[in-house]
Coordinates of C-alpha atoms in Angstrom, one line a residue:
M109 CA 135.6 80.7 128.3
F110 CA 132.9 77.8 129.9
E111 CA 129.6 76.1 128.3
K112 CA 125.9 76.9 129.6
P113 CA 123.6 73.8 130.0
Q114 CA 121.0 73.6 127.1
R115 CA 117.6 73.9 127.0
V116 CA 115.0 72.1 125.3
E117 CA 111.5 73.6 124.3
L118 CA 108.6 72.0 122.5
R119 CA 105.8 74.2 121.6
R120 CA 102.5 72.3 119.2
A121 CA 101.4 74.8 116.0
N122 CA 98.0 76.3 116.6
S123 CA 95.6 73.2 116.0
A124 CA 91.5 73.7 116.4
N125 CA 91.6 70.1 116.7
S126 CA 93.2 67.7 118.7
P127 CA 96.8 67.7 121.1
T128 CA 97.8 65.8 118.4
G129 CA 99.9 68.3 115.8
I130 CA 103.2 68.7 114.3
Y131 CA 105.6 70.6 116.8
R132 CA 108.4 73.1 116.7
C133 CA 111.6 71.6 118.6
E134 CA 113.8 74.6 119.0
I135 CA 117.0 72.9 120.5
P136 CA 120.1 75.8 121.2
T137 CA 123.5 74.7 120.0
I138 CA 126.1 74.8 122.9
E139 CA 126.2 78.3 123.7
V140 CA 130.0 79.1 124.1
H141 CA 130.4 82.3 126.0
D142 CA 133.9 84.4 126.0
E143 CA 134.1 87.0 128.5
N144 CA 131.6 89.8 126.5
D145 CA 129.1 86.0 127.5
T146 CA 127.5 86.2 123.6
V147 CA 125.6 83.6 122.5
R148 CA 126.4 81.8 118.8
A149 CA 123.5 80.8 117.8
T150 CA 120.1 79.0 118.1
V151 CA 118.6 76.0 115.8
Y152 CA 114.9 75.0 114.8
V153 CA 114.3 71.7 113.5
G154 CA 111.2 69.8 112.5
L155 CA 108.2 70.5 109.9
Y156 CA 106.5 73.9 111.9
T157 CA 109.3 76.6 111.2
N158 CA 108.7 80.7 111.2
E159 CA 108.8 80.1 107.2
G160 CA 106.1 77.0 107.4
G161 CA 105.9 74.8 104.4
G162 CA 103.6 74.2 101.9
I163 CA 100.1 72.1 101.8
S164 CA 98.9 70.0 99.3
I165 CA 96.5 67.4 98.6
S166 CA 96.9 64.6 97.1
G167 CA 94.8 62.0 95.2
G168 CA 92.0 64.3 95.4
V169 CA 88.4 63.5 97.6
T170 CA 87.6 59.7 97.5
F171 CA 84.1 58.9 98.4
D172 CA 83.2 55.7 100.6
P173 CA 79.4 54.6 99.6
D174 CA 79.0 51.8 102.5
Q175 CA 79.8 54.5 105.0
L176 CA 79.1 58.1 102.9
T177 CA 81.7 59.5 103.7
L178 CA 84.2 62.0 101.8
T179 CA 87.9 61.7 102.4
C180 CA 90.5 64.0 101.2
I181 CA 94.5 64.0 102.9
S182 CA 96.6 66.8 102.9
T183 CA 100.2 66.7 103.5
G184 CA 102.7 69.3 104.8
G185 CA 101.1 70.7 107.6
P186 CA 99.8 71.4 110.2
A187 CA 96.5 71.7 108.4
T188 CA 94.8 74.5 110.9
T189 CA 91.6 75.2 109.2
V190 CA 90.0 72.5 107.1
T191 CA 86.6 73.6 105.2
W192 CA 83.7 71.0 103.1
T193 CA 81.6 73.0 100.7
R194 CA 78.6 71.2 98.3
D195 CA 78.0 73.3 95.6
S196 CA 80.1 76.6 96.8
T197 CA 77.8 76.1 100.2
T198 CA 80.0 75.5 103.3
V199 CA 79.2 72.6 104.8
T200 CA 81.6 71.9 107.4
Q201 CA 79.6 70.6 110.5
G202 CA 80.8 67.1 110.9
T203 CA 84.6 67.2 109.5
E204 CA 87.0 65.0 111.2
S205 CA 90.8 65.2 111.2
A206 CA 93.2 62.5 112.1
L207 CA 96.9 63.1 111.9
N208 CA 97.9 59.8 110.0
D209 CA 102.5 60.7 110.1
P210 CA 104.0 63.9 112.0
V211 CA 106.5 63.2 109.8
T212 CA 105.8 64.0 106.8
A213 CA 102.2 66.3 108.2
Q214 CA 100.0 63.7 106.7
Y215 CA 95.9 64.6 108.0
T216 CA 93.1 62.7 106.9
H217 CA 89.9 64.6 107.0
T218 CA 86.7 63.1 106.7
L219 CA 82.9 64.5 105.9
T220 CA 80.0 62.6 106.5
V221 CA 77.4 63.7 103.5
T222 CA 74.0 63.6 103.4
A223 CA 72.9 64.7 100.1
L224 CA 73.8 64.8 96.2
G225 CA 76.0 68.0 95.2
T226 CA 79.7 68.6 94.4
Y227 CA 82.0 68.7 97.2
T228 CA 85.5 70.3 97.6
C229 CA 87.9 69.9 100.3
T230 CA 89.8 73.1 101.4
V231 CA 92.6 72.7 103.5
S232 CA 95.0 75.5 104.6
N233 CA 97.0 76.5 107.8
D234 CA 98.3 80.1 109.0
K235 CA 101.4 80.4 106.8
P236 CA 99.2 80.8 104.7
S237 CA 99.2 78.2 102.1
T238 CA 96.0 76.5 101.1
A239 CA 95.2 73.3 98.8
S240 CA 91.8 72.1 97.8
A241 CA 90.4 68.9 96.0
K242 CA 86.5 68.4 94.5
I243 CA 84.6 65.2 94.2
A244 CA 81.0 65.7 91.8
L245 CA 78.6 63.4 93.8
G246 CA 75.7 65.2 91.8
P247 CA 75.2 66.7 88.5
S248 CA 77.7 69.7 87.6
D249 CA 78.4 72.2 85.3
V250 CA 74.3 72.5 84.7
T251 CA 73.6 75.3 81.7
A252 CA 70.4 76.9 80.5
V253 CA 71.2 78.5 77.2
Q254 CA 68.7 80.0 74.9
D255 CA 69.2 77.8 71.6
S256 CA 66.3 79.5 69.4
P257 CA 63.6 82.0 70.1
T258 CA 60.8 79.5 71.8
S259 CA 63.5 77.3 73.0
I260 CA 65.9 76.5 75.8
G261 CA 68.8 73.6 75.9
V262 CA 69.3 72.5 79.0
S263 CA 72.6 70.2 79.6
W264 CA 75.1 69.2 82.9
T265 CA 77.8 67.0 83.6
P266 CA 76.7 63.5 84.7
P267 CA 78.6 62.4 88.4
S268 CA 82.0 60.6 88.8
Q269 CA 80.0 58.9 91.6
P270 CA 76.5 58.0 90.4
V271 CA 75.7 57.5 93.9
G272 CA 72.2 55.8 93.2
I273 CA 70.9 58.5 91.1
T274 CA 67.9 57.3 89.7
G275 CA 67.0 60.1 87.2
Y276 CA 66.2 63.7 86.6
R277 CA 63.8 65.7 86.7
I278 CA 63.7 68.9 85.3
S279 CA 60.6 71.8 85.0
Y280 CA 60.3 75.6 84.9
T281 CA 58.0 78.3 85.5
G282 CA 54.9 78.2 83.7
G283 CA 55.3 74.3 82.7
S284 CA 55.1 71.3 83.6
S285 CA 58.0 68.5 84.7
V286 CA 59.6 66.4 82.8
N287 CA 61.2 62.8 84.0
I288 CA 64.3 61.6 82.5
T289 CA 66.9 58.8 82.1
G290 CA 70.0 58.0 80.5
E291 CA 70.6 61.7 79.4
D292 CA 72.8 64.5 80.3
S293 CA 70.3 67.4 78.6
Y294 CA 67.6 68.2 77.3
R295 CA 65.7 71.1 75.2
L296 CA 62.4 72.8 76.6
T297 CA 60.6 73.9 73.5
Q298 CA 57.2 76.2 72.7
L299 CA 58.2 78.4 75.0
T300 CA 57.3 82.4 75.0
N301 CA 59.8 85.1 73.6
G302 CA 60.2 87.8 75.8
E303 CA 59.4 85.6 78.6
T304 CA 62.3 85.1 81.6
Y305 CA 61.9 81.2 82.7
T306 CA 63.8 80.0 85.8
I307 CA 64.6 76.5 84.8
T308 CA 64.9 73.7 88.0
I309 CA 66.9 70.2 87.5
R310 CA 66.4 68.0 90.0
A311 CA 68.6 64.8 90.6
T312 CA 66.9 62.0 92.5
S313 CA 68.9 59.2 94.1
T314 CA 68.1 55.9 96.8
I315 CA 70.9 56.7 99.1
L316 CA 71.2 60.7 99.6
S317 CA 68.9 63.5 99.2
E318 CA 67.9 65.1 95.5
S319 CA 70.3 67.8 94.4
V320 CA 68.7 71.1 93.3
H321 CA 69.8 73.3 90.4
R322 CA 68.4 76.5 89.0
A323 CA 68.8 79.2 86.5
D324 CA 67.3 82.1 85.2
V325 CA 67.0 82.7 81.3
P326 CA 65.4 85.7 79.4
L327 CA 64.1 84.4 75.9
V328 CA 65.7 87.4 74.0
P329 CA 65.1 88.2 70.2
F330 CA 67.5 85.0 68.5
P331 CA 69.1 84.4 66.1
A332 CA 70.9 87.9 65.7
P333 CA 70.0 89.6 62.6
S334 CA 72.0 89.3 59.2
L335 CA 72.9 92.9 58.0
Q336 CA 73.7 94.0 54.8
E337 CA 74.4 97.4 52.8
S338 CA 71.7 98.8 51.1
S339 CA 72.5 102.1 49.7
V340 CA 75.1 105.2 50.4
T341 CA 75.2 108.7 49.9
D342 CA 77.4 111.3 50.9
T343 CA 76.2 111.9 54.0
T344 CA 73.8 108.4 55.1
I345 CA 74.0 104.6 55.2
T346 CA 71.3 102.2 54.3
I347 CA 71.3 98.5 56.0
T348 CA 69.1 96.1 55.6
G349 CA 69.0 93.1 58.1
S350 CA 67.0 89.9 59.0
V351 CA 64.0 89.9 61.5
P352 CA 64.3 87.6 64.5
T353 CA 61.9 85.1 63.8
G354 CA 59.6 83.9 66.1
S355 CA 60.8 87.2 68.5
V356 CA 58.7 89.7 70.2
V357 CA 60.8 92.7 69.3
T358 CA 60.1 95.5 70.7
G359 CA 63.1 97.5 69.6
F360 CA 66.9 97.8 68.1
I361 CA 70.0 99.8 68.9
V362 CA 72.1 100.3 65.4
Q363 CA 75.5 101.4 66.2
W364 CA 78.4 102.4 64.1
E365 CA 81.8 103.1 64.5
R366 CA 84.2 105.8 62.3
D367 CA 87.3 103.8 60.8
M368 CA 89.6 106.7 62.3
S369 CA 92.6 106.2 59.6
I370 CA 90.5 108.4 57.3
G371 CA 88.7 111.5 57.9
C372 CA 89.0 114.0 60.5
S373 CA 90.5 112.6 63.8
N374 CA 88.5 115.1 66.3
R375 CA 85.2 113.8 64.8
N376 CA 82.9 111.5 66.9
Q377 CA 84.5 107.7 66.2
R378 CA 81.6 106.2 67.9
S379 CA 77.4 106.7 68.1
F380 CA 74.4 104.8 68.5
A381 CA 70.6 105.3 67.7
V382 CA 67.8 103.5 69.0
N383 CA 64.9 102.4 67.9
Q384 CA 61.2 101.1 68.1
G385 CA 59.8 98.6 65.8
F386 CA 62.6 97.1 63.4
S387 CA 61.1 96.3 60.5
G388 CA 64.4 95.0 58.7
S389 CA 66.0 98.0 57.3
Y390 CA 67.6 101.4 59.1
R391 CA 68.9 104.3 57.3
I392 CA 71.9 106.2 59.0
T393 CA 72.2 110.0 58.7
G394 CA 73.9 112.7 59.1
L395 CA 77.4 110.9 58.9
E396 CA 80.1 112.7 56.5
P397 CA 81.4 112.5 53.1
G398 CA 84.4 110.0 52.7
N399 CA 84.2 108.2 55.5
R400 CA 84.3 104.7 56.3
Y401 CA 81.8 103.3 58.6
T402 CA 81.2 99.7 60.6
I403 CA 77.8 99.3 61.7
T404 CA 76.0 96.5 63.9
V405 CA 72.3 95.9 64.9
T406 CA 70.7 94.7 68.3
V407 CA 67.5 94.0 68.8
F408 CA 65.0 93.8 71.9
N409 CA 62.7 93.0 73.9
A410 CA 60.9 93.1 77.4
A411 CA 63.4 90.7 78.1
G412 CA 66.8 91.8 77.4
S413 CA 69.3 92.5 74.3
G414 CA 69.5 89.5 71.7
P415 CA 73.1 88.8 70.3
V416 CA 74.8 91.2 67.9
S417 CA 74.6 90.9 64.0
N418 CA 77.8 91.0 61.9
A419 CA 78.7 93.6 61.5
V420 CA 79.0 95.6 58.0
T421 CA 81.5 97.9 56.5
A422 CA 80.3 101.1 54.5
T423 CA 81.9 104.2 52.8
T424 CA 80.2 107.3 52.4
M425 CA 80.3 108.9 49.0
E426 CA 83.0 112.0 48.7
T427 CA 82.0 115.2 47.5
D428 CA 83.6 118.6 46.1
P429 CA 85.4 119.6 48.6
T430 CA 83.7 123.0 50.4
L431 CA 86.5 125.3 50.4
G432 CA 89.9 125.6 49.4
P433 CA 93.1 125.6 51.0
T434 CA 94.0 128.6 53.5
S435 CA 96.9 130.8 54.0
V436 CA 97.6 131.2 49.7
R437 CA 100.8 133.1 49.1
I438 CA 102.9 134.6 46.2
G439 CA 106.6 133.2 46.4
T440 CA 109.5 133.1 43.9
V441 CA 109.0 135.5 40.7
T442 CA 110.6 135.5 37.8
A443 CA 109.8 136.8 33.9
S444 CA 108.2 133.7 32.8
S445 CA 107.5 132.5 36.4
I446 CA 105.3 132.2 39.4
T447 CA 105.1 130.6 42.3
V448 CA 102.4 129.9 44.4
H449 CA 102.2 127.8 47.7
W450 CA 99.1 127.4 50.6
G451 CA 98.2 125.5 53.5
E452 CA 96.1 122.2 53.6
V453 CA 92.6 122.1 53.6
S454 CA 90.1 122.2 56.6
C455 CA 89.9 119.1 57.6
L456 CA 86.1 119.3 57.5
D457 CA 85.7 120.7 54.2
R458 CA 87.5 117.8 52.3
N459 CA 85.0 115.9 52.5
G460 CA 87.0 113.3 51.0
E461 CA 90.4 112.2 50.4
I462 CA 92.0 115.5 48.6
T463 CA 93.5 114.2 45.4
G464 CA 95.1 117.6 43.4
Y465 CA 95.6 120.9 43.0
R466 CA 95.3 123.1 41.0
A467 CA 97.1 126.5 40.3
H468 CA 95.9 129.4 38.0
V469 CA 97.4 132.9 37.0
R470 CA 95.3 135.0 34.7
N471 CA 96.3 138.8 33.6
G472 CA 94.1 140.1 31.1
M473 CA 93.9 138.0 27.7
A474 CA 97.3 135.9 29.3
E475 CA 96.5 133.0 31.3
G476 CA 98.5 129.9 32.9
T477 CA 97.8 127.3 35.6
A478 CA 99.8 124.3 37.2
S479 CA 98.9 121.1 38.3
V480 CA 100.3 119.0 41.2
G481 CA 99.1 115.9 43.7
G482 CA 97.4 116.5 46.7
S483 CA 100.3 116.2 48.8
A484 CA 101.5 119.5 47.1
R485 CA 102.5 123.1 49.0
Q486 CA 103.2 124.7 46.3
A487 CA 103.2 124.3 42.0
T488 CA 105.2 126.9 39.6
I489 CA 103.2 128.0 36.9
S490 CA 105.5 128.7 33.6
G491 CA 105.7 130.3 30.1
L492 CA 104.0 133.5 31.2
S493 CA 105.1 136.7 29.4
P494 CA 107.9 139.5 30.9

């Protein structure tokens, strides 16, 4: 047996930034060989291994108002890719990364900013492992929602770092601009229902360039109709409802769904009708007797469909079965009784729930009857003459 001399290899992990980084140091064990010259093992040390380590960002993103820079610190490298975005747009130009601690693989990533916005720092390596953090230097979560037939409410979240913001300017297509300060919401009024508005909000700053957010909002009929049942027959249901005030309604959609727990399971479960000029009532026809339906109405205009109305549930009236039971046959016959059997009534002929059957026998002037429940499939008529 003998020992071979050791060889130590130092390899740097992939890095696009600089020669500094996390290295992999391969230190073999003392290779003890027998007559077969067998190598025992190889030991890997250091943070950078083939399995890799997870990357993380602690402390989020910080802003230096004097240098106009953003900084995030990642740990658990190497940080092979660093991406900065502003309002979901990539702005990685000018990114700098510096290795702080090779033991913990801690890096500092810096970006010089020139404009307001919500910035996100995303750090990843080739393990793969990814971490991100963000900071708002301008308004974020900007929303524009219709809150009446002719108005739109605009709101936003103020920035966590004001960065010299002096106010906001809101404008929309076909209208003038308005400047506001000290508020995080505004309501645009006296708009035209049926139109689609492009709303722009700008935050102005004495330090950085303004940020711009845009949203398209169609003014659809609003609010939703308030429905109620008006009248019911065996095949029709009439509903009434309020027409959205101040809205240009060009049509409406009536939708109904049949309760599958009653009636025929092989019949249509859902259906709808599209009509013009909703005047506050509609009569649904062609329904099945003794069935329960859930009905909703949606009105629309050139800008699109408004919110769906409340749901109305109504049950059509039952009528007499169209046909009797199938497969009627005679069973046991005695000197004073006859037992008769039958199959159930066809689903389409029931016209509601079958609640009972009546069997009747007649021979000249002699008659007999027997009544049973709706689930029965046989009846015995007694008291007959031999």
